[in-house]
Structures are given as C-alpha cells and as structure tokens.
Short mmCIF file of C-alpha atoms in Angstrom, two decimals:
data_model
loop_
_atom_site.label_atom_id
_atom_site.label_comp_id
_atom_site.label_asym_id
_atom_site.label_seq_id
_atom_site.Cartn_x
_atom_site.Cartn_y
_atom_site.Cartn_z
CA MET A 8 61.79 107.26 57.60
CA TYR A 9 59.24 104.50 59.45
CA ALA A 10 56.97 105.53 57.21
CA ASP A 11 57.92 104.84 54.73
CA TYR A 12 59.05 101.72 55.85
CA LYS A 13 55.51 100.42 56.89
CA LEU A 14 54.78 100.63 53.57
CA PHE A 15 57.16 99.20 52.13
CA ILE A 16 56.09 96.26 54.41
CA ASN A 17 52.10 97.07 53.18
CA SER A 18 53.89 96.10 50.05
CA LEU A 19 55.40 93.37 50.39
CA HIS A 20 51.84 92.08 52.54
CA HIS A 21 50.30 93.17 49.02
CA PHE A 22 52.29 91.12 46.86
CA GLU A 23 52.28 88.08 49.23
CA LYS A 24 48.57 87.70 48.50
CA VAL A 25 48.38 88.45 44.59
CA ARG A 26 51.05 85.20 44.50
CA GLU A 27 49.25 83.20 46.72
CA GLN A 28 45.66 84.72 44.68
CA GLN A 29 47.63 83.64 41.60
CA LYS A 30 48.38 80.30 42.74
CA GLN A 31 45.51 79.71 44.46
CA GLN A 32 43.99 80.65 40.95
CA GLN A 33 46.27 78.27 38.77
CA THR A 34 45.56 74.84 40.94
CA SER A 35 42.09 75.67 40.35
CA ARG A 36 41.97 75.53 36.70
CA SER A 37 44.43 72.34 36.61
CA SER A 38 42.09 70.29 38.66
CA CYS A 39 39.43 71.34 36.89
CA GLN A 40 41.16 70.65 33.32
CA LEU A 41 42.66 67.22 34.70
CA HIS A 42 38.79 66.51 35.96
CA ARG A 43 37.32 66.70 32.63
CA TYR A 44 39.69 65.46 30.08
CA ASN A 45 40.89 62.17 32.35
CA HIS A 46 39.87 59.69 30.29
CA GLU A 47 41.60 56.96 32.31
CA PRO A 48 39.20 53.37 33.31
CA VAL A 49 36.70 53.72 36.05
CA SER A 50 38.39 51.67 38.78
CA SER A 51 36.65 47.96 38.97
CA ASN A 52 36.16 48.57 42.79
CA PHE A 53 33.51 50.86 41.32
CA LEU A 54 31.81 47.55 40.19
CA ARG A 55 32.27 45.34 42.66
CA ARG A 56 31.34 48.06 44.71
CA ASP A 57 27.77 48.61 43.01
CA VAL A 58 27.06 45.69 40.92
CA PRO A 59 27.67 42.10 42.98
CA PRO A 60 29.05 38.68 40.69
CA ILE A 61 26.29 37.17 41.86
CA LEU A 62 23.74 38.79 40.14
CA ILE A 63 25.93 38.51 37.02
CA LEU A 64 25.73 35.55 36.82
CA ALA A 65 22.01 35.33 37.58
CA PHE A 66 21.45 37.04 34.55
CA PHE A 67 24.09 34.90 32.10
CA LEU A 68 21.82 32.11 33.50
CA PHE A 69 18.42 33.42 33.26
CA LEU A 70 19.58 33.73 29.46
CA ILE A 71 20.25 30.37 29.09
CA ILE A 72 17.01 29.40 30.08
CA ILE A 73 15.47 31.83 27.99
CA ILE A 74 17.75 29.95 25.06
CA LEU A 75 16.95 26.70 26.14
CA SER A 76 13.34 26.92 26.59
CA GLN A 77 12.52 28.32 23.20
CA ILE A 78 14.42 25.50 21.36
CA LEU A 79 12.37 23.29 23.31
CA VAL A 80 8.71 25.14 21.97
CA VAL A 81 10.33 25.00 18.07
CA HIS A 82 11.17 21.07 18.63
CA THR A 83 8.08 20.03 20.74
CA SER A 84 5.65 22.44 17.67
CA ARG A 85 7.70 20.97 14.99
CA TYR A 86 7.18 17.30 16.39
CA GLY A 87 4.04 17.10 17.97
CA ILE A 88 5.80 15.60 20.69
CA ASN A 89 4.79 15.72 24.53
CA PHE A 90 4.75 14.54 27.76
CA SER A 91 0.70 13.43 27.60
CA THR A 92 1.17 11.52 24.38
CA MET A 93 4.03 9.64 25.11
CA GLN A 94 2.04 8.50 28.11
CA LYS A 95 -0.09 7.72 25.93
CA ASN A 96 1.75 5.95 22.97
CA GLN A 97 3.06 3.58 25.89
CA GLU A 98 -0.55 2.70 27.33
CA GLU A 99 -1.33 2.20 23.36
CA LEU A 100 1.47 -0.88 23.26
CA LYS A 101 0.58 -1.83 26.23
CA GLU A 102 -3.14 -2.72 24.92
CA MET A 103 -1.39 -3.97 21.61
CA ASP A 104 0.28 -6.13 23.00
CA ALA A 105 -3.06 -7.40 25.90
CA SER A 106 -4.65 -8.03 22.36
CA MET A 107 -1.76 -9.81 21.02
CA GLU A 108 -2.29 -12.44 23.33
CA THR A 109 -5.81 -12.64 23.08
CA ILE A 110 -5.49 -13.77 19.62
CA LEU A 111 -3.02 -16.17 20.07
CA HIS A 112 -5.62 -17.96 22.19
CA ASN A 113 -8.43 -17.20 20.38
CA ASN A 114 -6.57 -18.85 16.70
CA VAL A 115 -6.98 -22.86 17.92
CA LEU A 116 -5.75 -23.55 15.12
CA PRO A 117 -2.05 -24.34 14.09
CA ILE A 118 -0.98 -23.53 11.08
CA ASN A 119 -0.81 -26.50 9.20
CA LYS A 120 -4.35 -27.74 10.57
CA TRP A 121 -5.67 -24.61 8.86
CA ARG A 122 -3.27 -24.85 5.33
CA LEU A 123 -4.99 -29.05 5.31
CA LEU A 124 -8.57 -27.73 5.70
CA PHE A 125 -8.10 -24.66 3.46
CA TYR A 126 -6.79 -26.82 1.11
CA ILE A 127 -10.07 -29.72 1.11
CA GLN A 128 -12.34 -26.51 1.71
CA THR A 129 -11.15 -25.21 -1.51
CA ARG A 130 -11.57 -28.21 -3.41
CA LEU A 131 -14.68 -28.03 -2.31
CA TYR A 132 -16.24 -24.92 -2.89
CA ARG A 133 -14.62 -25.59 -6.76
CA PHE A 134 -16.95 -29.25 -6.61
CA GLN A 135 -20.00 -27.46 -6.26
CA TYR A 136 -19.54 -24.47 -8.70
CA LEU A 137 -18.87 -26.49 -11.07
CA PHE A 138 -21.78 -29.26 -10.15
CA ASP A 139 -23.64 -25.93 -10.22
CA LEU A 140 -22.03 -24.18 -13.34
CA PHE A 141 -23.35 -28.14 -15.21
CA ASN A 142 -26.79 -28.55 -13.86
CA ASN A 143 -27.56 -24.81 -15.61
CA GLN A 144 -26.31 -25.86 -18.49
CA ASN A 145 -28.21 -28.98 -18.60
CA ASN A 146 -31.42 -27.32 -17.66
CA LEU A 147 -30.83 -23.98 -20.18
CA THR A 148 -30.54 -26.77 -22.65
CA ASN A 149 -33.12 -28.80 -21.78
CA GLU A 150 -35.69 -26.10 -21.59
CA ASN A 151 -33.97 -24.99 -25.62
CA PHE A 152 -35.13 -27.89 -26.47
CA ASN A 153 -38.47 -28.07 -25.04
CA GLN A 154 -39.22 -24.71 -26.33
CA SER A 155 -37.35 -25.37 -30.34
CA ASN A 156 -40.49 -28.87 -30.25
CA GLU A 157 -43.56 -26.03 -29.76
CA ILE A 158 -41.42 -23.94 -31.68
CA PHE A 159 -41.76 -26.95 -34.59
CA LYS A 160 -44.62 -27.93 -34.92
CA GLN A 161 -46.16 -24.54 -35.11
CA GLU A 162 -44.41 -23.70 -38.14
CA ASN A 163 -45.99 -25.15 -41.25
CA ASN A 164 -44.32 -28.17 -42.29
CA ASN A 165 -43.93 -28.08 -45.80
CA SER A 166 -40.74 -26.54 -46.08
CA HIS A 167 -38.14 -29.69 -47.16
CA SER A 168 -35.75 -27.65 -44.23
CA VAL A 169 -38.36 -27.75 -42.00
CA SER A 170 -39.12 -31.44 -42.76
CA ASN A 171 -35.28 -32.07 -42.75
CA ILE A 172 -34.79 -30.62 -38.74
CA LYS A 173 -38.22 -32.60 -37.78
CA HIS A 174 -36.58 -36.06 -38.86
CA ALA A 175 -33.33 -35.11 -36.85
CA GLN A 176 -35.22 -34.33 -33.70
CA ASN A 177 -36.84 -37.59 -33.92
CA ARG A 178 -34.08 -39.55 -34.30
CA PHE A 179 -32.73 -37.25 -31.54
CA GLU A 180 -36.11 -37.88 -29.65
CA GLU A 181 -35.71 -41.71 -30.48
CA PHE A 182 -31.90 -42.10 -28.93
CA ILE A 183 -33.32 -40.41 -25.93
CA GLY A 184 -36.69 -42.61 -25.18
CA GLU A 185 -33.87 -45.46 -25.14
CA ASN A 186 -32.72 -44.84 -21.39
CA ASN A 187 -35.28 -42.63 -19.13
CA ASP A 188 -31.54 -41.02 -18.09
CA TYR A 189 -29.75 -40.85 -21.05
CA SER A 190 -29.87 -36.81 -21.35
CA PHE A 191 -27.83 -36.25 -18.53
CA GLN A 192 -25.67 -38.96 -19.60
CA TRP A 193 -24.63 -38.06 -23.30
CA LYS A 194 -24.69 -33.79 -21.91
CA ARG A 195 -22.06 -35.35 -19.78
CA LYS A 196 -19.81 -37.53 -22.91
CA LYS A 197 -20.51 -33.83 -24.98
CA PHE A 198 -18.30 -32.41 -22.39
CA ARG A 199 -16.27 -34.52 -22.08
CA TYR A 200 -15.40 -35.58 -25.42
CA ASN A 201 -15.25 -31.75 -26.51
CA TYR A 202 -13.31 -30.63 -23.90
CA ILE A 203 -10.66 -33.72 -25.27
CA ASP A 204 -10.61 -32.41 -28.52
CA ASN A 205 -10.33 -29.02 -27.68
CA HIS A 206 -7.34 -29.67 -25.29
CA LYS A 207 -5.86 -31.83 -28.62
CA ARG A 208 -6.24 -29.10 -31.40
CA LYS A 209 -4.71 -26.58 -28.77
CA ASN A 210 -1.16 -25.74 -28.24
CA TYR A 211 0.80 -24.70 -24.95
CA CYS A 212 1.25 -21.27 -25.60
CA ASN A 213 5.10 -19.84 -26.31
CA GLU A 214 7.06 -18.87 -22.88
CA TYR A 215 8.44 -16.18 -24.39
CA PRO A 216 4.92 -14.60 -26.50
CA SER A 217 5.53 -12.39 -29.37
CA GLN A 218 3.28 -9.73 -29.17
CA LEU A 219 4.47 -7.99 -26.68
CA LYS A 220 5.74 -4.21 -27.18
CA GLY A 221 8.07 -2.97 -24.13
CA ARG A 222 8.25 -0.31 -23.43
CA ILE A 223 4.55 1.92 -22.80
CA PHE A 224 5.03 5.15 -21.28
CA ASP A 225 7.90 7.64 -21.96
CA GLU A 226 8.98 10.13 -19.86
CA ASN A 227 6.29 12.80 -21.77
CA SER A 228 3.21 10.61 -21.80
CA THR A 229 -0.13 11.42 -20.18
CA PHE A 230 -2.90 9.32 -19.79
CA PRO A 231 -5.88 9.49 -21.44
CA ASN A 232 -9.55 10.27 -20.08
CA VAL A 233 -11.65 7.31 -20.65
CA SER A 234 -14.79 5.68 -19.10
CA LEU A 235 -15.55 2.32 -17.46
CA TYR A 236 -18.06 1.87 -20.44
CA GLU A 237 -15.61 2.50 -22.89
CA ILE A 238 -13.02 0.28 -21.94
CA GLU A 239 -15.98 -2.61 -22.06
CA MET A 240 -16.78 -1.90 -25.39
CA ASN A 241 -12.68 -2.39 -26.18
CA PHE A 242 -12.55 -5.19 -24.14
CA THR A 243 -16.47 -7.30 -25.06
CA ASP A 244 -14.03 -10.43 -25.12
CA ILE A 245 -13.03 -11.34 -21.86
CA LYS A 246 -15.76 -12.88 -19.50
CA SER A 247 -17.73 -11.75 -16.72
CA GLY A 248 -15.94 -10.72 -13.59
CA GLY A 249 -12.91 -9.35 -15.46
CA GLN A 250 -11.59 -13.20 -16.66
CA TRP A 251 -9.88 -13.62 -19.56
CA SER A 252 -7.78 -17.03 -21.86
CA PRO A 253 -6.18 -16.89 -24.89
CA SER A 254 -8.42 -19.18 -27.11
CA TYR A 255 -5.72 -19.64 -29.65
CA CYS A 256 -3.75 -21.57 -26.90
CA LEU A 257 -3.06 -22.68 -23.54
CA ALA A 258 -2.17 -20.92 -20.69
CA ARG A 259 1.02 -21.85 -19.14
CA HIS A 260 -0.45 -19.79 -15.71
CA LYS A 261 -3.14 -19.41 -14.51
CA VAL A 262 -2.83 -15.33 -11.92
CA ALA A 263 -5.10 -13.89 -10.09
CA ILE A 264 -4.84 -10.57 -9.28
CA ILE A 265 -5.82 -8.65 -7.11
CA ILE A 266 -6.30 -4.60 -5.77
CA PRO A 267 -6.95 -3.94 -2.99
CA TYR A 268 -9.13 -0.49 -3.15
CA ARG A 269 -10.47 2.33 -1.16
CA ASP A 270 -11.79 5.50 -2.61
CA ARG A 271 -9.95 5.67 -6.17
CA PHE A 272 -11.98 4.80 -8.76
CA GLU A 273 -10.77 7.26 -11.39
CA HIS A 274 -7.49 5.50 -10.86
CA LEU A 275 -8.92 2.12 -11.18
CA VAL A 276 -10.16 2.84 -14.66
CA THR A 277 -6.79 3.75 -16.27
CA LEU A 278 -5.15 0.59 -14.54
CA LEU A 279 -8.19 -1.34 -16.19
CA TYR A 280 -7.24 0.61 -19.16
CA TYR A 281 -3.67 -0.15 -19.29
CA LEU A 282 -4.10 -3.85 -17.77
CA HIS A 283 -6.44 -5.94 -19.92
CA PRO A 284 -3.64 -5.64 -22.80
CA ILE A 285 -0.73 -6.00 -21.16
CA LEU A 286 -2.04 -9.38 -19.64
CA GLN A 287 -3.79 -10.63 -22.83
CA ARG A 288 -0.67 -9.53 -24.34
CA GLN A 289 1.22 -11.93 -22.55
CA GLU A 290 -1.42 -14.85 -23.06
CA LEU A 291 -2.24 -15.69 -19.20
CA ASP A 292 -5.27 -17.20 -18.10
CA TYR A 293 -5.90 -14.13 -15.25
CA LYS A 294 -8.69 -12.60 -13.31
CA ILE A 295 -9.22 -9.45 -12.22
CA TYR A 296 -10.49 -8.94 -7.64
CA VAL A 297 -11.37 -6.00 -6.94
CA SER A 298 -10.55 -6.07 -3.06
CA GLU A 299 -12.78 -2.72 -1.08
CA GLN A 300 -12.91 -1.99 2.49
CA ILE A 301 -16.82 -1.19 3.62
CA GLY A 302 -17.23 2.13 5.65
CA ASN A 303 -14.86 4.74 6.60
CA GLY A 304 -13.04 2.41 9.39
CA THR A 305 -9.34 2.33 9.68
CA TYR A 306 -8.07 0.74 6.48
CA ASN A 307 -6.47 -2.88 6.95
CA LYS A 308 -4.56 -3.69 3.48
CA GLY A 309 -4.13 -7.12 5.21
CA VAL A 310 -7.20 -8.52 6.01
CA LEU A 311 -8.45 -7.32 2.11
CA MET A 312 -5.96 -8.84 0.35
CA ASN A 313 -6.05 -12.65 2.34
CA ALA A 314 -10.64 -12.46 2.04
CA ALA A 315 -9.58 -11.59 -1.37
CA PHE A 316 -6.81 -14.68 -1.14
CA ILE A 317 -9.41 -16.91 -0.23
CA TYR A 318 -12.37 -15.71 -2.10
CA ALA A 319 -10.28 -16.44 -5.18
CA SER A 320 -8.47 -19.63 -4.28
CA ASN A 321 -12.56 -21.35 -3.74
CA GLU A 322 -13.60 -20.35 -7.54
CA TYR A 323 -10.73 -21.41 -9.50
CA ASP A 324 -7.33 -23.08 -8.99
CA PHE A 325 -4.70 -20.24 -9.67
CA GLN A 326 -0.73 -20.71 -9.58
CA CYS A 327 0.19 -17.47 -8.05
CA PHE A 328 -1.50 -14.99 -7.16
CA VAL A 329 -0.43 -10.58 -7.80
CA PHE A 330 -0.97 -7.72 -5.36
CA HIS A 331 -1.37 -4.98 -7.07
CA ASP A 332 -1.66 -1.52 -6.06
CA VAL A 333 -3.70 0.75 -7.60
CA ASP A 334 -1.82 4.04 -8.69
CA LEU A 335 1.17 2.00 -10.62
CA ILE A 336 0.91 1.77 -14.19
CA PRO A 337 3.20 -0.87 -15.64
CA GLU A 338 5.24 1.37 -18.47
CA ASP A 339 7.12 -2.01 -20.64
CA ASP A 340 5.13 -4.97 -20.98
CA ARG A 341 7.91 -7.31 -20.94
CA ASN A 342 7.46 -7.02 -16.47
CA MET A 343 6.17 -10.42 -16.83
CA TYR A 344 2.41 -11.64 -14.36
CA SER A 345 3.38 -14.62 -15.54
CA CYS A 346 4.12 -17.09 -12.23
CA PRO A 347 7.52 -16.98 -10.46
CA ILE A 348 9.51 -19.63 -8.99
CA LEU A 349 9.77 -17.24 -6.23
CA PRO A 350 8.68 -14.69 -4.93
CA ARG A 351 8.89 -11.26 -7.56
CA HIS A 352 9.20 -8.14 -6.57
CA MET A 353 7.57 -6.39 -9.68
CA SER A 354 7.65 -2.65 -8.89
CA ALA A 355 10.81 -2.28 -7.60
CA ALA A 356 11.49 1.13 -9.70
CA VAL A 357 8.72 3.67 -9.82
CA ASN A 358 9.26 7.38 -11.24
CA GLU A 359 8.14 8.78 -7.29
CA MET A 360 11.58 7.65 -6.39
CA ASN A 361 13.34 8.02 -8.99
CA TYR A 362 13.71 5.09 -10.22
CA LYS A 363 15.48 3.50 -7.55
CA LEU A 364 14.65 1.09 -4.70
CA SER A 365 14.22 2.88 -1.78
CA TYR A 366 15.66 -0.44 0.91
CA GLU A 367 16.00 -3.50 0.77
CA GLU A 368 12.78 -4.49 2.00
CA LEU A 369 10.68 -2.77 -0.02
CA ILE A 370 8.45 -5.69 -1.80
CA GLY A 371 4.85 -3.22 -1.81
CA GLY A 372 3.66 -1.57 -4.03
CA VAL A 373 3.23 -4.92 -7.22
CA LEU A 374 4.26 -8.55 -5.27
CA ASN A 375 3.25 -12.29 -7.67
CA ILE A 376 3.61 -14.58 -5.10
CA ARG A 377 2.72 -18.58 -5.13
CA THR A 378 -0.36 -19.96 -4.72
CA GLU A 379 1.65 -22.10 -1.98
CA HIS A 380 4.37 -19.08 -1.13
CA PHE A 381 2.13 -17.42 0.47
CA LEU A 382 0.41 -20.79 2.19
CA THR A 383 3.91 -20.79 3.27
CA VAL A 384 3.92 -17.62 5.83
CA ASN A 385 0.48 -17.72 6.74
CA GLY A 386 -0.24 -14.51 3.83
CA TYR A 387 -0.47 -10.98 5.17
CA SER A 388 -0.54 -9.31 8.60
CA ASN A 389 -4.07 -8.71 10.21
CA LEU A 390 -3.00 -6.02 12.59
CA TYR A 391 -1.74 -3.50 10.47
CA TRP A 392 -4.63 -1.08 11.27
CA GLY A 393 -3.76 2.31 9.40
CA TRP A 394 -1.83 2.83 6.31
CA GLY A 395 1.82 1.10 5.84
CA ALA A 396 4.66 -1.79 7.00
CA GLU A 397 2.37 -4.67 6.23
CA ASP A 398 4.77 -5.59 3.08
CA ASP A 399 7.77 -4.66 5.06
CA ASP A 400 6.22 -7.63 7.42
CA LEU A 401 5.83 -9.91 4.97
CA TYR A 402 9.50 -9.51 3.40
CA TYR A 403 10.61 -10.79 6.76
CA ARG A 404 8.18 -13.60 6.74
CA LEU A 405 9.92 -15.23 3.70
CA LYS A 406 13.35 -14.37 4.91
CA ASP A 407 12.80 -16.72 8.12
CA VAL A 408 11.76 -19.59 5.32
CA SER A 409 14.38 -19.33 3.17
CA LEU A 410 12.64 -17.36 0.46
CA LYS A 411 14.30 -15.05 -1.85
CA VAL A 412 12.42 -11.92 -3.43
CA LEU A 413 13.53 -11.34 -6.89
CA ARG A 414 13.48 -8.07 -8.82
CA PRO A 415 13.53 -7.92 -12.62
CA PRO A 416 16.36 -5.28 -14.15
CA SER A 417 15.07 -1.69 -13.27
CA SER A 418 14.69 -0.91 -17.10
CA ILE A 419 11.63 -3.44 -17.14
CA ALA A 420 10.50 -3.37 -14.12
CA ARG A 421 9.15 1.01 -14.64
CA TYR A 422 5.89 1.74 -12.78
CA LYS A 423 4.04 5.68 -13.01
CA MET A 424 2.28 6.27 -10.21
CA LEU A 425 -1.00 8.73 -10.88
CA GLN A 426 -0.72 11.56 -8.24
CA HIS A 427 -2.79 10.73 -4.94
CA THR A 428 -3.01 12.46 -1.35
CA LYS A 429 -0.90 10.82 0.64
CA ARG A 430 -2.72 9.45 3.65
CA THR A 431 -1.01 9.45 6.74
CA PRO A 432 0.77 6.84 7.81
CA SER A 433 0.42 4.83 11.39
CA VAL A 434 2.32 5.65 14.73
CA TRP A 435 5.23 4.40 13.76
CA ASN A 436 6.50 3.44 17.60
CA LYS A 437 3.37 1.34 16.41
CA ARG A 438 4.51 -0.44 13.83
CA ALA A 439 8.35 -1.13 14.47
CA LYS A 440 6.76 -3.20 17.71
CA LEU A 441 4.45 -5.11 14.91
CA LEU A 442 8.02 -5.47 12.43
CA TYR A 443 10.35 -6.63 14.83
CA SER A 444 8.33 -9.57 15.95
CA ALA A 445 6.96 -10.68 12.03
CA ALA A 446 8.75 -13.79 12.19
CA LYS A 447 7.15 -14.94 15.15
CA ARG A 448 4.22 -13.89 14.43
CA TYR A 449 3.35 -15.54 11.05
CA THR A 450 2.38 -18.77 12.63
CA TRP A 451 -0.68 -17.18 13.82
CA ASP A 452 -1.29 -13.24 12.11
CA GLY A 453 -2.63 -14.23 8.76
CA VAL A 454 -4.85 -15.59 6.53
CA SER A 455 -5.36 -18.22 8.38
CA SER A 456 -6.36 -15.98 11.40
CA ALA A 457 -8.29 -13.09 8.83
CA ARG A 458 -11.68 -12.41 10.84
CA TYR A 459 -14.15 -10.32 8.22
CA ASN A 460 -17.50 -10.59 6.47
CA ILE A 461 -17.35 -10.64 2.48
CA THR A 462 -20.88 -8.49 2.14
CA SER A 463 -20.88 -9.02 -1.28
CA ALA A 464 -19.21 -9.74 -4.53
CA ILE A 465 -20.56 -9.26 -8.37
CA ALA A 466 -18.39 -9.92 -10.90
CA TYR A 467 -18.48 -7.62 -13.33
CA PRO A 468 -17.83 -6.91 -16.88
CA LEU A 469 -14.03 -6.29 -16.46
CA PHE A 470 -13.97 -7.34 -13.03
CA THR A 471 -14.79 -9.03 -8.96
CA HIS A 472 -15.89 -6.50 -6.91
CA ILE A 473 -15.79 -8.33 -3.37
CA ILE A 474 -16.60 -6.02 -0.32
CA VAL A 475 -15.74 -6.43 3.06
CA ASP A 476 -16.16 -6.02 6.74
CA VAL A 477 -13.05 -5.96 8.21
CA GLY A 478 -15.15 -5.23 11.77
CA LEU A 479 -13.73 -2.19 14.26
CA PRO A 480 -9.51 -2.23 15.22
CA PRO A 481 -8.75 -4.33 18.76
CA PRO A 482 -7.80 -2.20 21.16
CA GLY A 483 -4.07 -0.82 21.32
CA PHE A 484 -4.42 -0.91 17.56
CA SER A 485 -6.67 2.46 16.30
#
C-alpha cells in the first residue's frame, strides 16, 4: 500500500516536471518568433542616444557651405571677377579722374577761341596750298615755253606749219616783252577767265541724281576678289588722293569720307571698290581719307578721326564729313552721302544686327555730319582708349546741344558687314564713367584738345593715306 502511494507521488512529480519543461519550451519559441519577425520601428530614443542632433545640424550646414562654394567658383571662373581685379579697377578709375583733371588744366584755350583760331588756320593753309599750286603751274608753263622755243630753233623752218607756229610764238614774245611782269598777269587773267567760263557753262547737278541704281546687293550676293591695282585701272578719272567731282555739272555738296583704319587691307579694297562708283553716281565733290594709327599700341579711334578732320579741313572747304567704318559696305546707292541739314546716321540697318537698330543712342558705323555741327560738339572724345563707346559719347554731345540725329528708312540704310574677328572691348566700368560725363566734358575734350603727330600723308590714286601717332594712353586709360 505504501509502495503504491509513493509510486503515485513520483509519477505526479514527473508529470509536473514534463509539463514545466513543455511550458518553458513554448515560451522560448514564442520569444524567438517575436525577436525574429518583429517589424516595429526602432524607438527614437535609440537615435537620440546614438546620434546627437547637433551632429545632424552640422552635417547639413557643411552641405550648404559646399554648395555655395561651388556656385562661387563657377561664377568667378565665368565672369572673371574677383577681389584683386575689382580693386585694380577701382585704382584705375581713380587714375582716370586724376588724368582728366590734368588734361582739363592743360587745355588753356576755351572752345570758342579755339574754333576761331581753327577757322583762321584752315583758311591760311588753303591759301598757301592754292598759292603753291599756282606757282608750280606758272613755273611749269615757263619751262614748257622755253623748251618749245629751243625745239623750234632746231627744227626746219621751210615747213608752212612750222612757220605759222613761229609767227604765233613771235607775237606772244612781243606781247610779253611790253611789261616785265606780264607773264604773271597773263597767267592770272587766263586762270580767272577760264574759271568764270567753266562756271558759266556748267549748271548745278540735279538734287536727285538720275543715275542711281537702287539696291545693289541681295541676300545671296558675294563680294568679288579684286586687287587695288584693278580698281585703279577701272577708275582712271579719279584725281590723286581719291578726289573726284563731276565734269558735266557743279556738285551741290563737298564731302570728305574719313575711314579709321587698322590691319584691314582686304576690307579697305572691297570698300573702295563699291564706294567710289556710288559717290560718283550721287554726283558729289568728294575725297577719301584713310586715317591709320601707327604701331600696335592701344587703339584710339576718336583721335584718328579728329586728326583726319583737321587735315582734311586744311586741304579743302568741305561742307560735311562722313565717318565710315572700313567693314561696312552700302547695299543701296539711294542712301545719300550728301550733306544733311542735321546729323545723319546712315547705317541704321546692318545685316549682323538683323537689319534692326540695337538701341537709340547708336550712331556708329557710318555717320554724316556737317562741319559746323562737328565743331559745335568739339568732335570725338580723345579719352576712349580701346574699342567701343566713342560713338555713343558723340550722341550724348549732340543731344546736349539739341541736335537731333536723323536716320533714313531701314529699307535704304542697309549695310553688309565684312567678316572679321571681333576685338575685345574696353572695360565697361571705364566706358560707363566716361559716358556719364560726356555732356559735361565736350567743352574741353575733343578735336580742340587732340594730341597727335602725323608722321606721313601720302596721296594714292584712290585715297589719301594719313599715318597718325596717337602716343601713349594717360594713366588709368590703358
């Protein structure tokens, strides 16, 4: 009996142990499954404990700094602006101010007195030129007379024609022998009578020439490859120096064409090829001047045009001046180069600009202006060293004295620009500083204060070539 009870108790203990073991196994399996397949997000306390917020903020700040630095690097490399260049520009602008003050104090004569001296000087130069020309013709006539006298003495006098010539020669010698100074008087009377007779026989040319052809080019036109010698052979009636006037009528306008030039010989030949016949069909009394700067220094277009203006004015009484870029070829001969009442911007439509005017102040390219108007605004500024803005400066001068700029219709004022390498313009800060003071500066900066030296002036068959030394730019203008 006792043994059965003990066996029963042992079996109960064994059953409880087995049951406890089964429960432990089930709890271990459930914990493993929960650990393996739990997809709940990790608590934020874990992040706060492992990655501090200040590190995250520092990381984003670092990214922002990197992006901004890259933008600054790209901006600097693209526009070439950095602190050193900006500081250098500021120093050069200060030097410009000092140089302009020096030029202002060095220019002693006021503009009104300079204009009076200019008129006197030009008339003296013209009188001297005509006097020298008259003396040369008189000496040439006397030399020819003496040479013909020696030739007639050597020839046979039996011929009837020779005897008639000798008889006329003897009569002329008797006429001259009556007065010792009669040769000069006879020459002067003959010149005066011929001048009066020529002007009596000639009438003024038509106000609207009848030989104009209209449009010369179209969109598909090309420029011929001609040499300067071929052009000279085609225009044998042009006088030395590029001067021409109609022989069948009196020209209504005396025009000087001034071409500022540098290293563009092929363009110059092409321009002369088209410009001479256009000016002749317009029946103008004209002369072409090519003003070239000597050397390879900084280019100054304003000084070149001022120097050519003074040189041409000393030679002839031109009524107006046309300042013509060498790379612009006129497309229509109805675009008149005659002297206008007000300044005329002739190149209002250029093919490089889609035959449209870029801005209202643009008067560069081809400008036709009367002599008195050019002197009123004191010509071009001499302070634009480098390429660009001297034409805009002249516009503000004309505007300040209430001279309106006229433009022909865009259908007529058309020009083709010859292909060439674009030159780098001068620094915009310098040009802007000069443009803002253009209206105040023209009384002392211009043709009256131009400093240059003409090293040579050669009269070629198609143009007069003027070599100009403009010197070195003042401090701050290089």
